[in-house]
C-alpha cells in the first residue's frame, strides 16, 4: 500500500474512540450466523456481525456506517450439520449460495495470505466467483501466468485483511459494508482489482464524511486514486474553509505534490500568515518522516521550491516581522529583500508572488422583495429573530446580512447562531454599525459553516441596540441564487416576529 495512504489510514484510525473488540471473521465451513432448521424463524431478520462504531472526530454525524443494508437470507444449517444434511436445498438463489461460500474454505480452490507480517490473515476464495467479478482476478487465476495447481496460494501484502474481505463480500454477495477506518483501504483494493462499483461506493462514503478536518488528506488520496470528482469536492471545502483545513492534523500527512497544489491555489479563503504557519507544521512533520532533526534549515530543505509559493509580500509588515522573519526558514537575503519591499521606495526583485490571492466570490441570497419601517416596530428587547432554510447543494454560510436602525446611525451588539437539528454549527458575538439607511449590513462568522444539501438549518440573531429598525416585507419561500436553490420556512425559535413573509435576517451570505 502506498506510504501516504498508510499515513492517512493511521490518522483516521487514531481518531476512532475505543470500542469493544468485534467478533473476528474466521475461516469456517459455513458462516457462524447460520442456525439449524429446527431453530429457524422465517420472519426473523439476521443481525449483522459487524458492530456499528462511533463516528470519527472529523466526521459529520452519519445515520449509519453501512452504505446498503444486507439482504435477508433464509436460515442455513450449522457447519457441523452441513456434513450430514443437504444444506444446498435450503437456499433458493445464487446470492444465498454465494453468501455461504464467502470467506469459507468449503470447496475453496485458492487461498490468499493478506496483509503484512503480524496482521496477516489467510482468506479462502473460489476462482470462478472471483474471476467473474474482477478482470484482475481473472488474469491472476485463469490467465497465461496462472499456476496449474489444484489449490492456489497467493500472497497479497499491500492490502489490509479487512479491506480484502470487503472486496470479497461485494464480489460474492453484492453487499457493501464500509466503515470509517477501512474506507480508504477498501478503495485501494477496489482500484487495484478494478471493481468500479465498489470504488464508487467508497468515494460516495468519503464525500459524505468530507469536512475541513479531513479535506486535505482526502485530496491527497483523491490524487493518488485519480478520483476527479472527490478532488473537486475537497477543493470546495479547502477553498471556503481554508484556515480550518490548513490547521487540521491531516494537513501534515499530505504528500509534497499535494502541498504544492494547495499553495498554488488562487481561491484559498484565508490570510497568508495562516498559510505560512501551516507550511511550517508540514515541514516539521516531513522532517520526522525523513528522520531528520526539525531544524529551520532541514525544514527549508524538505520544502524546497514550495516556500516560494507562500506570498510573503502580501502580509503586513508586522505579520512578516513577528512571524516568517524570525522563523529561520527564510535566508538572511530573503528577509533583507522583503523588509526593503515593505519599507523602501526602490524595492529589489523578489521570487515571491506580490499579488493577493483572489479568494472566493461571496454570494448573497435576499429573501425579501421590499423593506419598510414604522414608528411602533421593528423592536429588539433581547428576543430572537430566526428563520429555517435548506439548500439543494453543499454551500458554506459566511454570515448574515442584517437590517439596522431606521432612526439615524446606530451601533448594534449582535449574537449570530446557525444550528442543525438543534446542534450549534456556528456562532459569533460581535458588533456592527448601521447608517440609518435601509441597506443590509454584513455580519460574518469567524469561519464559514459547511451546509449540507437537503438538510434543515436554523439561522438566528439576537440584536441589542436602538429598538426601531427596518424590516423586510413580501418574503418568498423559494429562491434561486446562482446554482443554489434556497427554501425558507418559519422557525419555532423565532420569538420576535421574523418569518418567511417578513422580519429580520434579510440575507444569507455564502460561498459555493
Short mmCIF file of C-alpha atoms in Angstrom, two decimals:
data_model
loop_
_atom_site.label_atom_id
_atom_site.label_comp_id
_atom_site.label_asym_id
_atom_site.label_seq_id
_atom_site.Cartn_x
_atom_site.Cartn_y
_atom_site.Cartn_z
CA UNK A 1 0.00 0.00 0.00
CA UNK A 2 1.40 3.48 -0.85
CA UNK A 3 3.16 5.24 2.04
CA UNK A 4 0.85 8.29 2.19
CA UNK A 5 -2.22 6.07 2.16
CA UNK A 6 -0.86 4.19 5.18
CA UNK A 7 -0.41 7.54 6.94
CA UNK A 8 -3.99 8.51 6.09
CA UNK A 9 -5.32 5.21 7.43
CA UNK A 10 -3.28 5.60 10.63
CA UNK A 11 -4.58 9.17 11.05
CA UNK A 12 -8.19 8.05 10.65
CA UNK A 13 -7.84 5.05 12.96
CA UNK A 14 -6.29 7.22 15.66
CA UNK A 15 -9.46 9.32 15.68
CA UNK A 16 -11.73 6.35 16.43
CA UNK A 17 -12.96 6.06 20.01
CA UNK A 18 -12.23 2.89 21.94
CA UNK A 19 -14.78 0.17 21.32
CA UNK A 20 -15.42 -3.43 22.18
CA UNK A 21 -13.49 -5.86 20.03
CA UNK A 22 -15.62 -7.23 17.20
CA UNK A 23 -16.06 -10.94 16.76
CA UNK A 24 -13.33 -11.89 14.30
CA UNK A 25 -14.24 -13.25 10.91
CA UNK A 26 -12.67 -16.70 10.92
CA UNK A 27 -12.41 -19.31 8.22
CA UNK A 28 -15.25 -21.73 8.65
CA UNK A 29 -17.13 -24.38 6.76
CA UNK A 30 -20.41 -22.44 6.89
CA UNK A 31 -20.77 -18.91 8.35
CA UNK A 32 -21.39 -18.68 12.08
CA UNK A 33 -24.60 -16.71 11.74
CA UNK A 34 -26.42 -19.75 10.35
CA UNK A 35 -28.72 -21.77 12.61
CA UNK A 36 -30.17 -25.27 12.26
CA UNK A 37 -33.55 -25.53 10.54
CA UNK A 38 -35.15 -26.53 13.80
CA UNK A 39 -34.16 -23.17 15.32
CA UNK A 40 -35.01 -21.02 12.33
CA UNK A 41 -37.66 -18.37 12.22
CA UNK A 42 -38.61 -17.32 8.67
CA UNK A 43 -39.69 -13.88 9.85
CA UNK A 44 -36.56 -13.14 11.82
CA UNK A 45 -34.03 -10.69 10.38
CA UNK A 46 -30.49 -11.93 10.87
CA UNK A 47 -28.39 -9.31 12.68
CA UNK A 48 -25.15 -8.15 11.12
CA UNK A 49 -21.97 -9.46 12.72
CA UNK A 50 -20.33 -6.09 12.17
CA UNK A 51 -20.85 -3.69 15.06
CA UNK A 52 -21.50 -0.04 14.49
CA UNK A 53 -18.63 2.19 15.51
CA UNK A 54 -18.69 5.75 16.77
CA UNK A 55 -18.04 8.33 14.05
CA UNK A 56 -14.61 9.81 13.60
CA UNK A 57 -13.89 13.11 15.27
CA UNK A 58 -13.68 14.75 11.87
CA UNK A 59 -16.86 13.24 10.56
CA UNK A 60 -20.32 14.78 10.48
CA UNK A 61 -22.98 12.65 12.08
CA UNK A 62 -23.72 9.60 9.98
CA UNK A 63 -27.08 7.90 10.21
CA UNK A 64 -25.38 4.57 9.50
CA UNK A 65 -21.98 3.11 8.75
CA UNK A 66 -23.43 0.77 6.15
CA UNK A 67 -23.98 2.02 2.63
CA UNK A 68 -26.58 -0.63 1.77
CA UNK A 69 -28.44 -2.98 4.09
CA UNK A 70 -27.65 -6.67 3.53
CA UNK A 71 -30.49 -8.68 2.03
CA UNK A 72 -32.36 -11.02 4.34
CA UNK A 73 -31.24 -14.62 3.93
CA UNK A 74 -33.02 -17.81 4.93
CA UNK A 75 -31.71 -19.89 7.78
CA UNK A 76 -28.92 -22.31 6.88
CA UNK A 77 -27.58 -25.38 8.67
CA UNK A 78 -24.64 -25.06 11.01
CA UNK A 79 -21.12 -26.07 9.95
CA UNK A 80 -21.40 -29.33 11.88
CA UNK A 81 -24.73 -30.36 10.40
CA UNK A 82 -23.75 -29.40 6.87
CA UNK A 83 -21.73 -32.64 6.59
CA UNK A 84 -24.84 -34.74 7.10
CA UNK A 85 -27.66 -32.62 5.69
CA UNK A 86 -28.42 -31.31 2.23
CA UNK A 87 -27.93 -27.66 3.12
CA UNK A 88 -27.90 -26.74 -0.58
CA UNK A 89 -31.60 -27.50 -0.73
CA UNK A 90 -32.34 -24.86 1.91
CA UNK A 91 -31.04 -21.96 -0.20
CA UNK A 92 -33.05 -20.70 -3.15
CA UNK A 93 -30.89 -18.16 -5.01
CA UNK A 94 -27.39 -17.76 -6.40
CA UNK A 95 -26.88 -14.88 -3.96
CA UNK A 96 -27.64 -17.13 -0.99
CA UNK A 97 -25.34 -19.89 -2.24
CA UNK A 98 -22.51 -17.42 -2.80
CA UNK A 99 -23.10 -15.99 0.67
CA UNK A 100 -22.45 -19.44 2.12
CA UNK A 101 -19.12 -19.65 0.27
CA UNK A 102 -17.93 -16.17 1.27
CA UNK A 103 -14.82 -16.44 3.49
CA UNK A 104 -15.43 -20.19 3.67
CA UNK A 105 -12.86 -22.94 2.91
CA UNK A 106 -15.69 -25.21 1.72
CA UNK A 107 -14.82 -26.04 -1.93
CA UNK A 108 -12.19 -23.23 -1.92
CA UNK A 109 -9.55 -23.58 -4.65
CA UNK A 110 -7.43 -20.52 -3.81
CA UNK A 111 -6.11 -19.16 -0.51
CA UNK A 112 -4.85 -15.60 -0.06
CA UNK A 113 -2.35 -14.59 2.61
CA UNK A 114 -3.35 -10.95 3.08
CA UNK A 115 -1.58 -8.15 4.96
CA UNK A 116 1.85 -7.56 6.38
CA UNK A 117 3.64 -9.74 8.89
CA UNK A 118 1.96 -9.64 12.29
CA UNK A 119 -1.50 -8.81 10.93
CA UNK A 120 -1.74 -11.41 8.17
CA UNK A 121 -4.88 -13.44 7.58
CA UNK A 122 -5.41 -16.48 5.40
CA UNK A 123 -8.60 -15.94 3.41
CA UNK A 124 -10.19 -18.63 1.22
CA UNK A 125 -11.61 -17.92 -2.22
CA UNK A 126 -13.29 -19.56 -5.18
CA UNK A 127 -11.73 -18.90 -8.57
CA UNK A 128 -14.90 -18.86 -10.64
CA UNK A 129 -16.60 -16.26 -8.42
CA UNK A 130 -13.54 -14.03 -8.20
CA UNK A 131 -12.71 -14.33 -11.91
CA UNK A 132 -16.26 -13.42 -12.89
CA UNK A 133 -16.20 -10.28 -10.75
CA UNK A 134 -12.75 -8.83 -11.49
CA UNK A 135 -10.61 -8.82 -14.62
CA UNK A 136 -7.51 -8.70 -12.42
CA UNK A 137 -8.56 -11.84 -10.54
CA UNK A 138 -9.38 -13.49 -13.87
CA UNK A 139 -5.88 -12.79 -15.22
CA UNK A 140 -4.34 -13.90 -11.92
CA UNK A 141 -6.32 -17.14 -11.59
CA UNK A 142 -7.05 -18.16 -15.21
CA UNK A 143 -4.54 -16.20 -17.32
CA UNK A 144 -1.40 -17.46 -19.00
CA UNK A 145 0.71 -16.91 -15.89
CA UNK A 146 -1.67 -18.73 -13.56
CA UNK A 147 -0.19 -21.77 -11.81
CA UNK A 148 -1.61 -25.13 -12.84
CA UNK A 149 -2.24 -26.45 -9.35
CA UNK A 150 -5.37 -27.79 -7.71
CA UNK A 151 -5.30 -25.22 -4.89
CA UNK A 152 -3.51 -21.93 -5.43
CA UNK A 153 -1.85 -19.91 -2.70
CA UNK A 154 -1.30 -16.17 -3.31
CA UNK A 155 0.43 -13.61 -1.10
CA UNK A 156 -1.06 -10.06 -1.04
CA UNK A 157 0.98 -7.92 1.38
CA UNK A 158 -0.22 -4.46 0.23
CA UNK A 159 -3.93 -4.87 1.07
CA UNK A 160 -5.35 -4.86 4.60
CA UNK A 161 -7.30 -8.02 5.55
CA UNK A 162 -10.46 -6.08 6.46
CA UNK A 163 -10.39 -4.28 3.10
CA UNK A 164 -9.83 -7.54 1.21
CA UNK A 165 -12.83 -9.08 2.98
CA UNK A 166 -14.90 -6.04 2.00
CA UNK A 167 -13.84 -6.61 -1.62
CA UNK A 168 -14.75 -10.29 -1.49
CA UNK A 169 -18.04 -9.58 0.28
CA UNK A 170 -19.01 -7.36 -2.63
CA UNK A 171 -17.95 -9.91 -5.27
CA UNK A 172 -19.76 -12.78 -3.52
CA UNK A 173 -22.82 -11.08 -2.06
CA UNK A 174 -23.23 -7.68 -3.78
CA UNK A 175 -23.05 -6.24 -0.26
CA UNK A 176 -21.19 -3.01 0.50
CA UNK A 177 -20.05 -2.74 4.10
CA UNK A 178 -17.75 0.25 4.61
CA UNK A 179 -16.58 1.73 7.89
CA UNK A 180 -14.63 4.89 8.57
CA UNK A 181 -11.39 3.11 9.42
CA UNK A 182 -11.44 0.83 6.34
CA UNK A 183 -12.85 3.02 3.58
CA UNK A 184 -9.50 4.19 2.15
CA UNK A 185 -8.02 0.70 2.27
CA UNK A 186 -11.17 -0.69 0.62
CA UNK A 187 -10.96 1.96 -2.09
CA UNK A 188 -7.34 0.95 -2.69
CA UNK A 189 -8.37 -2.72 -3.03
CA UNK A 190 -11.28 -1.84 -5.34
CA UNK A 191 -8.94 0.19 -7.55
CA UNK A 192 -6.24 -2.49 -7.56
CA UNK A 193 -8.63 -5.25 -8.65
CA UNK A 194 -10.71 -2.98 -10.93
CA UNK A 195 -14.09 -3.25 -9.22
CA UNK A 196 -15.57 0.16 -10.16
CA UNK A 197 -18.92 -0.23 -8.39
CA UNK A 198 -17.24 -0.76 -5.03
CA UNK A 199 -14.81 2.10 -5.73
CA UNK A 200 -17.72 4.45 -6.45
CA UNK A 201 -19.41 3.45 -3.19
CA UNK A 202 -16.19 4.24 -1.29
CA UNK A 203 -15.94 7.65 -2.95
CA UNK A 204 -19.59 8.44 -2.10
CA UNK A 205 -18.90 7.49 1.51
CA UNK A 206 -15.85 9.76 1.60
CA UNK A 207 -17.85 12.63 0.13
CA UNK A 208 -20.47 12.33 2.87
CA UNK A 209 -17.72 12.46 5.51
CA UNK A 210 -15.93 15.40 3.90
CA UNK A 211 -15.20 18.35 6.19
CA UNK A 212 -12.49 20.91 6.82
CA UNK A 213 -10.78 18.48 9.19
CA UNK A 214 -10.14 15.82 6.56
CA UNK A 215 -10.37 17.68 3.22
CA UNK A 216 -6.59 17.94 2.69
CA UNK A 217 -5.84 14.29 3.40
CA UNK A 218 -8.77 13.20 1.21
CA UNK A 219 -7.49 15.49 -1.55
CA UNK A 220 -4.15 13.70 -1.32
CA UNK A 221 -5.87 10.32 -1.57
CA UNK A 222 -8.09 11.58 -4.40
CA UNK A 223 -4.96 12.50 -6.36
CA UNK A 224 -3.45 9.07 -5.62
CA UNK A 225 -6.57 7.25 -6.84
CA UNK A 226 -7.26 9.74 -9.68
CA UNK A 227 -10.76 10.40 -8.37
CA UNK A 228 -11.53 13.72 -10.04
CA UNK A 229 -14.99 14.18 -8.52
CA UNK A 230 -13.70 13.57 -4.99
CA UNK A 231 -10.87 16.05 -5.58
CA UNK A 232 -13.35 18.69 -6.74
CA UNK A 233 -15.44 18.25 -3.59
CA UNK A 234 -12.27 18.55 -1.49
CA UNK A 235 -11.30 21.79 -3.25
CA UNK A 236 -14.72 23.28 -2.47
CA UNK A 237 -14.16 22.68 1.24
CA UNK A 238 -10.48 23.73 1.26
CA UNK A 239 -11.19 26.98 -0.60
CA UNK A 240 -14.13 28.02 1.57
CA UNK A 241 -12.76 26.80 4.92
CA UNK A 242 -9.07 27.24 4.18
CA UNK A 243 -8.00 28.23 7.68
CA UNK A 244 -9.63 25.22 9.34
CA UNK A 245 -8.38 22.89 6.61
CA UNK A 246 -4.78 24.07 6.87
CA UNK A 247 -4.84 23.86 10.66
CA UNK A 248 -6.17 20.29 10.66
CA UNK A 249 -3.96 17.41 11.79
CA UNK A 250 -4.45 15.65 8.45
CA UNK A 251 -2.78 18.51 6.58
CA UNK A 252 0.63 17.42 7.89
CA UNK A 253 0.15 13.95 6.34
CA UNK A 254 -0.28 15.07 2.72
CA UNK A 255 2.43 14.40 0.13
CA UNK A 256 4.63 17.16 -1.22
CA UNK A 257 2.87 17.36 -4.59
CA UNK A 258 -0.47 17.93 -2.89
CA UNK A 259 1.14 20.61 -0.71
CA UNK A 260 2.37 22.33 -3.86
CA UNK A 261 -1.09 22.29 -5.47
CA UNK A 262 -2.69 23.75 -2.33
CA UNK A 263 -0.10 26.54 -2.05
CA UNK A 264 -0.63 27.39 -5.73
CA UNK A 265 -4.36 27.81 -5.22
CA UNK A 266 -5.68 31.32 -6.01
CA UNK A 267 -9.00 30.82 -4.27
CA UNK A 268 -7.81 29.99 -0.75
CA UNK A 269 -10.03 32.00 1.58
CA UNK A 270 -7.54 32.82 4.35
CA UNK A 271 -4.67 35.08 5.37
CA UNK A 272 -1.20 34.40 4.02
CA UNK A 273 0.20 34.21 7.54
CA UNK A 274 -2.08 31.24 8.25
CA UNK A 275 -0.74 29.55 5.11
CA UNK A 276 2.85 30.09 6.28
CA UNK A 277 2.15 28.57 9.71
CA UNK A 278 0.58 25.52 8.02
CA UNK A 279 3.64 25.14 5.78
CA UNK A 280 5.91 25.17 8.85
CA UNK A 281 3.81 22.43 10.51
CA UNK A 282 4.02 20.30 7.37
CA UNK A 283 7.81 20.81 7.12
CA UNK A 284 8.33 19.66 10.72
CA UNK A 285 6.21 16.55 10.11
CA UNK A 286 8.14 15.80 6.93
CA UNK A 287 11.44 16.08 8.80
CA UNK A 288 10.14 13.49 11.27
CA UNK A 289 9.11 11.19 8.40
CA UNK A 290 12.58 11.51 6.90
CA UNK A 291 14.19 11.01 10.32
CA UNK A 292 15.76 14.46 10.31
CA UNK A 293 16.10 16.97 13.12
CA UNK A 294 13.37 19.62 12.89
CA UNK A 295 15.83 22.49 12.46
CA UNK A 296 14.88 25.53 10.34
CA UNK A 297 17.49 24.53 7.76
CA UNK A 298 16.10 21.00 7.43
CA UNK A 299 12.59 22.39 7.21
CA UNK A 300 13.69 24.63 4.35
CA UNK A 301 15.39 21.70 2.64
CA UNK A 302 12.31 19.46 2.71
CA UNK A 303 10.12 22.32 1.48
CA UNK A 304 12.37 23.09 -1.48
CA UNK A 305 10.70 25.35 -4.04
CA UNK A 306 7.35 25.13 -2.21
CA UNK A 307 8.45 28.01 0.04
CA UNK A 308 8.33 30.32 -2.97
CA UNK A 309 4.58 29.66 -3.29
CA UNK A 310 3.95 31.47 0.02
CA UNK A 311 3.10 35.10 -0.80
CA UNK A 312 5.15 36.89 1.85
CA UNK A 313 4.83 40.33 0.14
CA UNK A 314 1.05 40.27 0.72
CA UNK A 315 1.48 40.12 4.50
CA UNK A 316 1.59 43.25 6.60
CA UNK A 317 4.98 44.41 7.83
CA UNK A 318 4.01 43.49 11.39
CA UNK A 319 2.89 39.97 10.39
CA UNK A 320 6.11 39.35 8.49
CA UNK A 321 8.40 40.77 11.17
CA UNK A 322 6.82 38.77 14.02
CA UNK A 323 6.45 35.53 12.06
CA UNK A 324 8.38 34.47 8.94
CA UNK A 325 11.31 36.84 9.57
CA UNK A 326 12.05 35.10 12.89
CA UNK A 327 11.32 31.53 11.78
CA UNK A 328 14.77 30.81 10.39
CA UNK A 329 13.26 29.21 7.30
CA UNK A 330 13.99 32.22 5.12
CA UNK A 331 17.57 33.16 4.31
CA UNK A 332 19.06 36.45 5.52
CA UNK A 333 19.00 37.81 1.96
CA UNK A 334 15.33 36.88 1.55
CA UNK A 335 14.45 38.60 4.83
CA UNK A 336 16.51 41.66 3.88
CA UNK A 337 14.83 41.95 0.46
CA UNK A 338 11.37 41.51 1.93
CA UNK A 339 11.95 44.21 4.55
CA UNK A 340 13.04 46.53 1.73
CA UNK A 341 9.86 45.61 -0.14
CA UNK A 342 7.78 46.74 2.85
CA UNK A 343 9.70 49.93 3.64
CA UNK A 344 11.83 51.20 0.76
CA UNK A 345 10.92 53.21 -2.34
CA UNK A 346 13.22 51.17 -4.58
CA UNK A 347 12.46 47.52 -3.94
CA UNK A 348 14.50 44.53 -5.11
CA UNK A 349 13.16 41.77 -7.33
CA UNK A 350 11.55 39.01 -5.24
CA UNK A 351 10.97 35.30 -6.01
CA UNK A 352 7.58 35.52 -4.27
CA UNK A 353 4.22 36.45 -5.77
CA UNK A 354 3.26 40.00 -4.77
CA UNK A 355 -0.46 39.72 -5.59
CA UNK A 356 -3.08 38.83 -3.02
CA UNK A 357 -4.96 35.60 -3.62
CA UNK A 358 -8.33 36.22 -5.21
CA UNK A 359 -10.20 34.16 -2.65
CA UNK A 360 -13.80 33.15 -3.28
CA UNK A 361 -16.64 35.28 -4.57
CA UNK A 362 -19.34 35.89 -2.00
CA UNK A 363 -22.97 35.38 -2.91
CA UNK A 364 -25.98 36.87 -1.15
CA UNK A 365 -29.47 35.48 -1.28
CA UNK A 366 -32.02 38.21 -0.47
CA UNK A 367 -35.32 36.76 0.68
CA UNK A 368 -37.45 39.94 0.76
CA UNK A 369 -38.74 42.00 -2.15
CA UNK A 370 -39.01 45.23 -0.14
CA UNK A 371 -38.27 46.76 3.26
CA UNK A 372 -40.12 49.23 5.49
CA UNK A 373 -40.18 50.82 8.93
CA UNK A 374 -42.91 52.08 11.24
CA UNK A 375 -42.91 54.13 14.41
CA UNK A 376 -44.04 51.18 16.54
CA UNK A 377 -41.84 48.38 15.10
CA UNK A 378 -39.35 46.65 14.46
CA UNK A 379 -38.19 46.45 18.10
CA UNK A 380 -35.44 44.47 19.86
CA UNK A 381 -35.75 43.54 23.51
CA UNK A 382 -33.46 40.53 23.80
CA UNK A 383 -35.77 38.47 21.63
CA UNK A 384 -34.66 36.07 18.92
CA UNK A 385 -35.22 36.55 15.18
CA UNK A 386 -34.93 33.22 13.43
CA UNK A 387 -35.60 31.55 10.06
CA UNK A 388 -35.24 27.95 8.90
CA UNK A 389 -33.75 27.10 5.49
CA UNK A 390 -32.38 24.30 3.30
CA UNK A 391 -30.41 24.16 0.04
CA UNK A 392 -30.07 21.69 -2.82
CA UNK A 393 -26.26 21.55 -2.90
CA UNK A 394 -23.35 21.95 -0.49
CA UNK A 395 -22.54 25.58 0.32
CA UNK A 396 -20.69 27.47 3.05
CA UNK A 397 -22.52 30.15 5.04
CA UNK A 398 -20.14 33.03 5.75
CA UNK A 399 -22.66 35.12 7.73
CA UNK A 400 -25.94 37.06 7.58
CA UNK A 401 -26.96 40.41 6.15
CA UNK A 402 -28.99 42.34 8.75
CA UNK A 403 -31.15 45.44 8.82
CA UNK A 404 -30.02 48.35 11.00
CA UNK A 405 -31.61 51.33 12.71
CA UNK A 406 -34.38 53.27 10.98
CA UNK A 407 -33.63 56.25 13.21
CA UNK A 408 -30.18 57.64 12.27
CA UNK A 409 -26.84 55.85 12.62
CA UNK A 410 -26.53 53.32 15.41
CA UNK A 411 -24.30 50.53 16.72
CA UNK A 412 -25.75 47.11 17.45
CA UNK A 413 -24.46 44.24 19.52
CA UNK A 414 -25.42 41.03 17.79
CA UNK A 415 -25.23 37.29 18.51
CA UNK A 416 -25.36 35.02 15.47
CA UNK A 417 -26.15 31.32 15.60
CA UNK A 418 -26.51 28.60 12.99
CA UNK A 419 -28.00 25.28 14.11
CA UNK A 420 -28.62 21.89 12.55
CA UNK A 421 -31.08 19.56 14.24
CA UNK A 422 -30.77 21.63 17.39
CA UNK A 423 -26.97 21.44 17.47
CA UNK A 424 -24.91 24.60 17.04
CA UNK A 425 -22.76 24.51 13.88
CA UNK A 426 -21.56 28.11 14.06
CA UNK A 427 -21.91 31.11 16.36
CA UNK A 428 -20.49 34.58 16.77
CA UNK A 429 -20.93 37.60 19.06
CA UNK A 430 -19.83 40.94 17.64
CA UNK A 431 -20.93 44.50 16.79
CA UNK A 432 -21.87 46.32 13.59
CA UNK A 433 -22.62 49.90 12.62
CA UNK A 434 -25.69 50.89 10.65
CA UNK A 435 -26.01 54.26 8.90
CA UNK A 436 -29.76 54.78 9.22
CA UNK A 437 -30.48 53.56 5.67
CA UNK A 438 -32.45 50.53 4.53
CA UNK A 439 -29.24 48.82 3.39
CA UNK A 440 -28.28 45.45 4.81
CA UNK A 441 -25.11 45.16 6.88
CA UNK A 442 -22.94 42.01 6.76
CA UNK A 443 -22.09 40.20 9.98
CA UNK A 444 -19.76 37.23 9.46
CA UNK A 445 -18.79 34.10 11.37
CA UNK A 446 -15.12 33.65 12.17
CA UNK A 447 -15.06 30.74 9.72
CA UNK A 448 -17.65 29.74 7.08
CA UNK A 449 -20.03 26.99 8.14
CA UNK A 450 -20.49 23.97 5.88
CA UNK A 451 -24.12 23.42 4.85
CA UNK A 452 -25.16 20.01 3.52
CA UNK A 453 -27.86 19.67 0.85
CA UNK A 454 -31.44 18.70 1.69
CA UNK A 455 -30.91 19.34 5.40
CA UNK A 456 -32.76 21.86 7.56
CA UNK A 457 -30.73 24.58 9.28
CA UNK A 458 -31.87 27.40 11.57
CA UNK A 459 -30.35 30.89 11.32
CA UNK A 460 -30.86 33.05 14.42
CA UNK A 461 -29.85 36.51 15.63
CA UNK A 462 -30.35 38.47 18.85
CA UNK A 463 -29.75 42.21 18.49
CA UNK A 464 -29.18 44.83 21.17
CA UNK A 465 -29.30 48.49 20.15
CA UNK A 466 -31.81 51.14 19.09
CA UNK A 467 -35.15 49.43 19.06
CA UNK A 468 -36.58 50.90 15.87
CA UNK A 469 -35.26 49.17 12.79
CA UNK A 470 -36.05 48.40 9.18
CA UNK A 471 -37.69 45.06 8.47
CA UNK A 472 -38.33 43.00 5.34
CA UNK A 473 -41.65 42.51 3.54
CA UNK A 474 -43.00 40.33 0.73
CA UNK A 475 -40.76 37.38 1.52
CA UNK A 476 -40.65 34.31 -0.70
CA UNK A 477 -40.36 30.66 0.34
CA UNK A 478 -38.10 29.53 -2.53
CA UNK A 479 -35.33 31.49 -4.23
CA UNK A 480 -32.76 30.58 -6.87
CA UNK A 481 -29.39 32.27 -6.31
CA UNK A 482 -26.78 31.26 -8.88
CA UNK A 483 -26.65 27.46 -8.92
CA UNK A 484 -28.23 27.14 -5.47
CA UNK A 485 -31.93 26.84 -4.64
CA UNK A 486 -32.92 28.04 -1.15
CA UNK A 487 -36.14 27.06 0.62
CA UNK A 488 -37.27 29.01 3.68
CA UNK A 489 -39.64 28.03 6.48
CA UNK A 490 -40.75 29.67 9.70
CA UNK A 491 -38.78 28.66 12.79
CA UNK A 492 -40.21 27.88 16.20
CA UNK A 493 -37.10 29.59 17.69
CA UNK A 494 -38.29 32.96 16.39
CA UNK A 495 -39.80 34.99 19.24
CA UNK A 496 -39.59 38.49 17.70
CA UNK A 497 -41.87 38.07 14.69
CA UNK A 498 -39.42 37.06 11.93
CA UNK A 499 -40.83 34.53 9.46
CA UNK A 500 -40.92 33.76 5.76
CA UNK A 501 -43.11 36.74 4.86
CA UNK A 502 -41.26 39.42 6.83
CA UNK A 503 -38.83 40.39 9.56
CA UNK A 504 -35.05 40.30 10.08
CA UNK A 505 -32.21 38.26 8.55
CA UNK A 506 -32.93 39.50 5.03
CA UNK A 507 -29.76 37.92 3.59
CA UNK A 508 -27.64 34.81 3.84
CA UNK A 509 -24.04 35.36 2.72
CA UNK A 510 -22.41 32.25 1.32
CA UNK A 511 -19.73 30.63 -0.83
CA UNK A 512 -20.37 27.79 -3.26
#
